[in-house]
């Protein structure tokens, strides 16, 4: 592959850059350079009326009854993290979780789809959990209330809703206990010390330790989806933040979606990796020569990526092809770099965090990669008519901005030594996922 053709510079300052994995091409025009890189603080922000416990949205701690039954939770007690599984309904509502794992009320790939296409049934583990939960009067009331709300919003006639609620098997609730679209929800809606409604708790507002636990809990949940639905080929893991980032609620949450296919981007990546075994090594080496490396530590490296529809930072693991069965120490290098980037970006920047990794039983190993896409530009007629994307600045500009902010941060909070900008040696020669 000729990497020299990935980025083309023109005399007027324009830059065209292509992404080798997605095949997309982005154009940068210097006339757009002075547009704001970071989204401005919400101009409609109002003084925050503090509520303790928080009750600002259905994901908040005082409104657990508005979400689907909890699959598991993490709590921090006495300097250690505890995972509580299969909590009885009485215990779910009497305590406070630092992280919650629940089924998505509005599944993208629904449980009825899995049933009709593949003959899917709940695993013994999930069926037992469902039966235990519904044996409790409080549990049955909770499930019925959530089903009533969901079906009513879908326009289902009340007579049909009643038939669902009176079904002895309560089959309509299978998605709550064995669905393959889940959410991981941190506790806080607003960051500590919030003064206005714009002071939301974003990924960067978590502590480095909490973010590492957030990653581990997400991996545990994804693996559990694989284990309980044999028809799932890939669990897509992503976070939407901000309205233009696709978030339906302003409370931070990660989504995990079991899919019956890998998706064309992952398939394209696998084919390229099969054809060019050293593609990641060569691509990172090219990024180093183009001065696009933002930061790195012993286990991961971040660079300003090329040719994507939005300004994008890619973080590549030097050691892991999949994070799902990794322990906390193995996840920490990626977690700490991603956390540092989110902290530098701030809570007002809409973005998507998207994970790519080697699927279960994947024959071609690719490195675990996390992309952070800044949703600061809106696609319009030009993009739709040409398939080419206009981005507000060049990859080098993105790198410069992030290096400036990271250099002013306290990076001593991370256990992995974080090297920023020109201090990052670009150690791509130790990539370990080729074997």
CSV table of C-alpha atoms in Angstrom, one decimal, residues 8-253:
chain,number,residue,atom,x,y,z
A,8,UNK,CA,-2.1,15.3,-0.4
A,9,UNK,CA,-1.1,18.9,0.3
A,10,UNK,CA,-1.8,21.7,-2.2
A,11,UNK,CA,-0.2,25.1,-2.6
A,12,UNK,CA,-3.2,27.1,-1.4
A,13,UNK,CA,-3.1,25.1,1.9
A,14,UNK,CA,-5.9,22.7,1.0
A,15,UNK,CA,-5.4,19.1,2.1
A,16,UNK,CA,-7.1,15.9,0.9
A,17,UNK,CA,-6.8,12.9,3.1
A,18,UNK,CA,-8.1,9.3,2.7
A,19,UNK,CA,-8.7,6.6,5.3
A,20,UNK,CA,-7.3,3.2,4.2
A,21,UNK,CA,-9.8,1.2,6.3
A,22,UNK,CA,-13.2,2.9,5.5
A,23,UNK,CA,-12.2,4.1,2.1
A,24,UNK,CA,-13.7,7.6,2.8
A,25,UNK,CA,-12.0,10.8,1.8
A,26,UNK,CA,-12.1,14.2,3.6
A,27,UNK,CA,-11.1,17.6,2.3
A,28,UNK,CA,-9.8,20.5,4.4
A,29,UNK,CA,-9.9,24.1,3.2
A,30,UNK,CA,-7.9,26.8,4.9
A,31,UNK,CA,-10.8,29.2,4.5
A,32,UNK,CA,-12.6,27.2,7.2
A,33,UNK,CA,-9.6,27.1,9.6
A,34,UNK,CA,-10.9,29.9,11.9
A,35,UNK,CA,-14.2,28.2,12.6
A,36,UNK,CA,-14.3,27.2,16.3
A,37,UNK,CA,-12.7,23.8,17.0
A,38,UNK,CA,-14.4,23.2,20.3
A,39,UNK,CA,-18.1,23.6,20.7
A,40,UNK,CA,-19.0,26.6,22.8
A,41,UNK,CA,-20.7,26.3,26.2
A,42,UNK,CA,-24.4,25.9,26.0
A,43,UNK,CA,-25.8,29.5,25.6
A,44,UNK,CA,-29.1,28.4,27.0
A,45,UNK,CA,-27.5,27.0,30.2
A,46,UNK,CA,-29.4,28.0,33.3
A,47,UNK,CA,-28.5,28.0,37.0
A,48,UNK,CA,-28.6,24.5,38.3
A,49,UNK,CA,-31.3,23.7,40.9
A,50,UNK,CA,-29.4,21.0,42.8
A,51,UNK,CA,-31.4,17.8,43.5
A,52,UNK,CA,-30.0,15.2,46.0
A,53,UNK,CA,-30.3,12.4,45.1
A,54,UNK,CA,-30.2,13.4,41.4
A,55,UNK,CA,-33.5,13.1,39.5
A,56,UNK,CA,-32.8,15.0,36.3
A,57,UNK,CA,-33.5,12.1,33.9
A,58,UNK,CA,-34.6,8.4,33.9
A,59,UNK,CA,-30.9,7.4,34.3
A,60,UNK,CA,-30.5,9.2,37.6
A,61,UNK,CA,-30.3,7.4,40.9
A,62,UNK,CA,-33.7,8.3,42.2
A,63,UNK,CA,-35.5,7.1,39.1
A,64,UNK,CA,-34.4,3.5,38.8
A,65,UNK,CA,-38.0,2.4,38.4
A,66,UNK,CA,-38.2,4.1,35.0
A,67,UNK,CA,-35.5,1.9,33.4
A,68,UNK,CA,-35.5,-1.8,32.7
A,69,UNK,CA,-34.5,-4.3,35.4
A,70,UNK,CA,-30.9,-4.1,36.4
A,71,UNK,CA,-28.6,-6.9,35.2
A,72,UNK,CA,-25.8,-6.0,37.5
A,73,UNK,CA,-24.2,-3.0,39.2
A,74,UNK,CA,-20.9,-1.8,40.5
A,75,UNK,CA,-20.5,-0.1,43.9
A,76,UNK,CA,-17.4,1.5,45.4
A,77,UNK,CA,-17.1,0.7,49.1
A,78,UNK,CA,-14.2,0.8,51.5
A,79,UNK,CA,-11.6,1.5,48.8
A,80,UNK,CA,-12.7,-1.5,46.6
A,81,UNK,CA,-15.2,-2.1,43.8
A,82,UNK,CA,-17.9,-4.8,44.2
A,83,UNK,CA,-20.0,-6.2,41.5
A,84,UNK,CA,-23.5,-7.1,42.6
A,85,UNK,CA,-25.4,-9.5,40.3
A,86,UNK,CA,-29.0,-10.7,40.3
A,87,UNK,CA,-30.1,-8.2,43.0
A,88,UNK,CA,-33.6,-8.8,44.4
A,89,UNK,CA,-36.0,-6.0,43.5
A,90,UNK,CA,-36.0,-4.7,47.1
A,91,UNK,CA,-32.3,-4.3,47.1
A,92,UNK,CA,-32.2,-2.7,43.6
A,93,UNK,CA,-34.2,0.2,44.9
A,94,UNK,CA,-32.8,0.6,48.3
A,95,UNK,CA,-29.1,1.3,47.3
A,96,UNK,CA,-27.2,3.5,44.9
A,97,UNK,CA,-25.0,2.1,42.1
A,98,UNK,CA,-21.8,3.8,40.9
A,99,UNK,CA,-22.3,2.0,37.5
A,100,UNK,CA,-25.5,0.2,36.3
A,101,UNK,CA,-25.9,-2.4,33.5
A,102,UNK,CA,-29.4,-2.5,32.1
A,103,UNK,CA,-31.2,-3.5,28.9
A,104,UNK,CA,-32.0,-0.8,26.4
A,105,UNK,CA,-35.7,-0.1,26.4
A,106,UNK,CA,-35.6,0.7,22.7
A,107,UNK,CA,-33.4,-2.0,21.1
A,108,UNK,CA,-31.9,-1.4,17.7
A,109,UNK,CA,-31.8,-5.2,17.0
A,110,UNK,CA,-34.7,-6.4,19.0
A,111,UNK,CA,-35.3,-9.6,20.9
A,112,UNK,CA,-38.2,-10.5,18.7
A,113,UNK,CA,-35.8,-10.2,15.7
A,114,UNK,CA,-33.5,-12.8,17.3
A,115,UNK,CA,-36.4,-15.0,18.1
A,116,UNK,CA,-38.0,-14.9,14.6
A,117,UNK,CA,-34.8,-15.1,12.6
A,118,UNK,CA,-32.8,-17.5,14.7
A,119,UNK,CA,-35.2,-19.2,17.1
A,120,UNK,CA,-33.4,-17.5,20.0
A,121,UNK,CA,-34.6,-18.3,23.5
A,122,UNK,CA,-33.3,-17.0,26.9
A,123,UNK,CA,-30.3,-18.8,28.3
A,124,UNK,CA,-30.9,-20.8,31.5
A,125,UNK,CA,-29.1,-18.0,33.4
A,126,UNK,CA,-31.3,-15.2,32.1
A,127,UNK,CA,-34.5,-17.2,32.3
A,128,UNK,CA,-33.8,-17.9,36.0
A,129,UNK,CA,-33.1,-14.3,36.6
A,130,UNK,CA,-36.4,-13.3,34.9
A,131,UNK,CA,-38.4,-15.8,37.0
A,132,UNK,CA,-36.8,-14.7,40.2
A,133,UNK,CA,-37.5,-11.1,39.5
A,134,UNK,CA,-41.1,-11.6,38.6
A,135,UNK,CA,-41.8,-13.8,41.6
A,136,UNK,CA,-41.4,-10.6,43.7
A,137,UNK,CA,-44.5,-8.3,43.8
A,138,UNK,CA,-42.2,-5.3,43.5
A,139,UNK,CA,-40.4,-6.9,40.6
A,140,UNK,CA,-43.7,-7.7,38.8
A,141,UNK,CA,-45.0,-4.2,39.4
A,142,UNK,CA,-41.7,-2.7,38.0
A,143,UNK,CA,-41.8,-4.8,34.8
A,144,UNK,CA,-45.4,-4.1,34.2
A,145,UNK,CA,-45.0,-0.4,34.6
A,146,UNK,CA,-42.0,-0.3,32.2
A,147,UNK,CA,-43.8,-2.4,29.6
A,148,UNK,CA,-46.9,-0.2,29.9
A,149,UNK,CA,-44.8,2.9,29.3
A,150,UNK,CA,-42.9,1.3,26.3
A,151,UNK,CA,-45.9,-0.1,24.5
A,152,UNK,CA,-48.1,2.9,25.1
A,153,UNK,CA,-45.4,5.1,23.5
A,154,UNK,CA,-45.3,2.7,20.5
A,155,UNK,CA,-49.0,3.3,20.0
A,156,UNK,CA,-50.1,-0.2,21.0
A,157,UNK,CA,-53.8,-0.3,21.9
A,158,UNK,CA,-54.5,-0.8,25.6
A,159,UNK,CA,-56.4,-4.0,25.0
A,160,UNK,CA,-53.3,-5.5,23.4
A,161,UNK,CA,-51.1,-4.1,26.2
A,162,UNK,CA,-53.3,-5.8,28.7
A,163,UNK,CA,-52.9,-9.1,26.9
A,164,UNK,CA,-49.1,-8.8,27.2
A,165,UNK,CA,-49.3,-7.9,30.8
A,166,UNK,CA,-51.6,-10.9,31.6
A,167,UNK,CA,-49.5,-13.4,29.7
A,168,UNK,CA,-48.4,-16.0,32.3
A,169,UNK,CA,-45.0,-16.3,30.5
A,170,UNK,CA,-44.6,-12.5,30.4
A,171,UNK,CA,-42.8,-13.1,27.0
A,172,UNK,CA,-42.8,-9.4,26.2
A,173,UNK,CA,-40.4,-8.9,29.1
A,174,UNK,CA,-37.8,-11.3,27.7
A,175,UNK,CA,-35.9,-8.3,26.2
A,176,UNK,CA,-35.4,-6.9,29.7
A,177,UNK,CA,-33.5,-10.0,30.9
A,178,UNK,CA,-32.0,-11.5,27.8
A,179,UNK,CA,-31.9,-8.8,25.2
A,180,UNK,CA,-28.6,-8.1,23.4
A,181,UNK,CA,-28.7,-4.3,23.5
A,182,UNK,CA,-27.5,-3.0,26.8
A,183,UNK,CA,-26.4,0.2,28.5
A,184,UNK,CA,-23.7,0.9,31.1
A,185,UNK,CA,-24.7,4.0,33.1
A,186,UNK,CA,-22.4,5.9,35.5
A,187,UNK,CA,-24.0,7.4,38.6
A,188,UNK,CA,-23.7,11.1,38.1
A,189,UNK,CA,-25.8,13.3,35.7
A,190,UNK,CA,-23.8,16.5,36.6
A,191,UNK,CA,-20.2,16.8,37.5
A,192,UNK,CA,-19.2,17.5,41.1
A,193,UNK,CA,-19.6,21.2,41.9
A,194,UNK,CA,-21.8,21.9,38.9
A,195,UNK,CA,-23.2,25.4,38.8
A,196,UNK,CA,-25.3,25.4,35.6
A,197,UNK,CA,-27.2,22.9,33.4
A,198,UNK,CA,-24.2,22.8,31.0
A,199,UNK,CA,-22.0,21.3,33.7
A,200,UNK,CA,-22.8,17.7,32.7
A,201,UNK,CA,-20.7,14.7,33.8
A,202,UNK,CA,-18.9,13.7,30.7
A,203,UNK,CA,-16.4,10.8,30.3
A,204,UNK,CA,-13.5,13.2,31.2
A,205,UNK,CA,-15.2,14.1,34.5
A,206,UNK,CA,-14.8,10.6,35.8
A,207,UNK,CA,-11.7,9.8,37.8
A,208,UNK,CA,-9.0,7.9,36.0
A,209,UNK,CA,-9.7,4.9,38.3
A,210,UNK,CA,-13.5,5.1,37.7
A,211,UNK,CA,-12.9,5.2,34.0
A,212,UNK,CA,-10.8,2.1,34.1
A,213,UNK,CA,-13.6,0.3,36.0
A,214,UNK,CA,-16.1,1.7,33.4
A,215,UNK,CA,-14.0,0.0,30.7
A,216,UNK,CA,-13.7,-3.3,32.6
A,217,UNK,CA,-17.5,-3.4,33.3
A,218,UNK,CA,-18.2,-2.7,29.7
A,219,UNK,CA,-16.0,-5.6,28.6
A,220,UNK,CA,-17.6,-7.9,31.1
A,221,UNK,CA,-21.1,-7.0,29.8
A,222,UNK,CA,-20.1,-7.5,26.1
A,223,UNK,CA,-18.6,-10.9,26.8
A,224,UNK,CA,-21.8,-11.8,28.7
A,225,UNK,CA,-23.9,-10.9,25.6
A,226,UNK,CA,-21.7,-13.3,23.5
A,227,UNK,CA,-22.1,-16.0,26.1
A,228,UNK,CA,-25.9,-15.8,26.4
A,229,UNK,CA,-26.8,-15.3,22.7
A,230,UNK,CA,-25.0,-17.8,20.5
A,231,UNK,CA,-26.3,-16.1,17.3
A,232,UNK,CA,-24.3,-12.9,18.1
A,233,UNK,CA,-21.3,-12.5,15.8
A,234,UNK,CA,-20.1,-9.1,17.1
A,235,UNK,CA,-20.9,-6.8,20.0
A,236,UNK,CA,-20.6,-3.2,18.8
A,237,UNK,CA,-19.5,-0.9,21.7
A,238,UNK,CA,-19.9,2.8,21.5
A,239,UNK,CA,-20.8,6.0,23.3
A,240,UNK,CA,-22.8,9.0,22.0
A,241,UNK,CA,-22.3,12.3,23.8
A,242,UNK,CA,-24.2,15.5,23.1
A,243,UNK,CA,-27.2,16.2,20.9
A,244,UNK,CA,-25.3,16.3,17.7
A,245,UNK,CA,-23.4,13.2,18.8
A,246,UNK,CA,-26.7,11.2,18.8
A,247,UNK,CA,-27.3,11.0,22.5
A,248,UNK,CA,-31.0,10.8,23.3
A,249,UNK,CA,-30.4,11.7,27.0
A,250,UNK,CA,-27.7,14.0,28.5
A,251,UNK,CA,-26.7,11.5,31.1
A,252,UNK,CA,-23.4,9.7,30.2
A,253,UNK,CA,-23.9,6.1,29.1
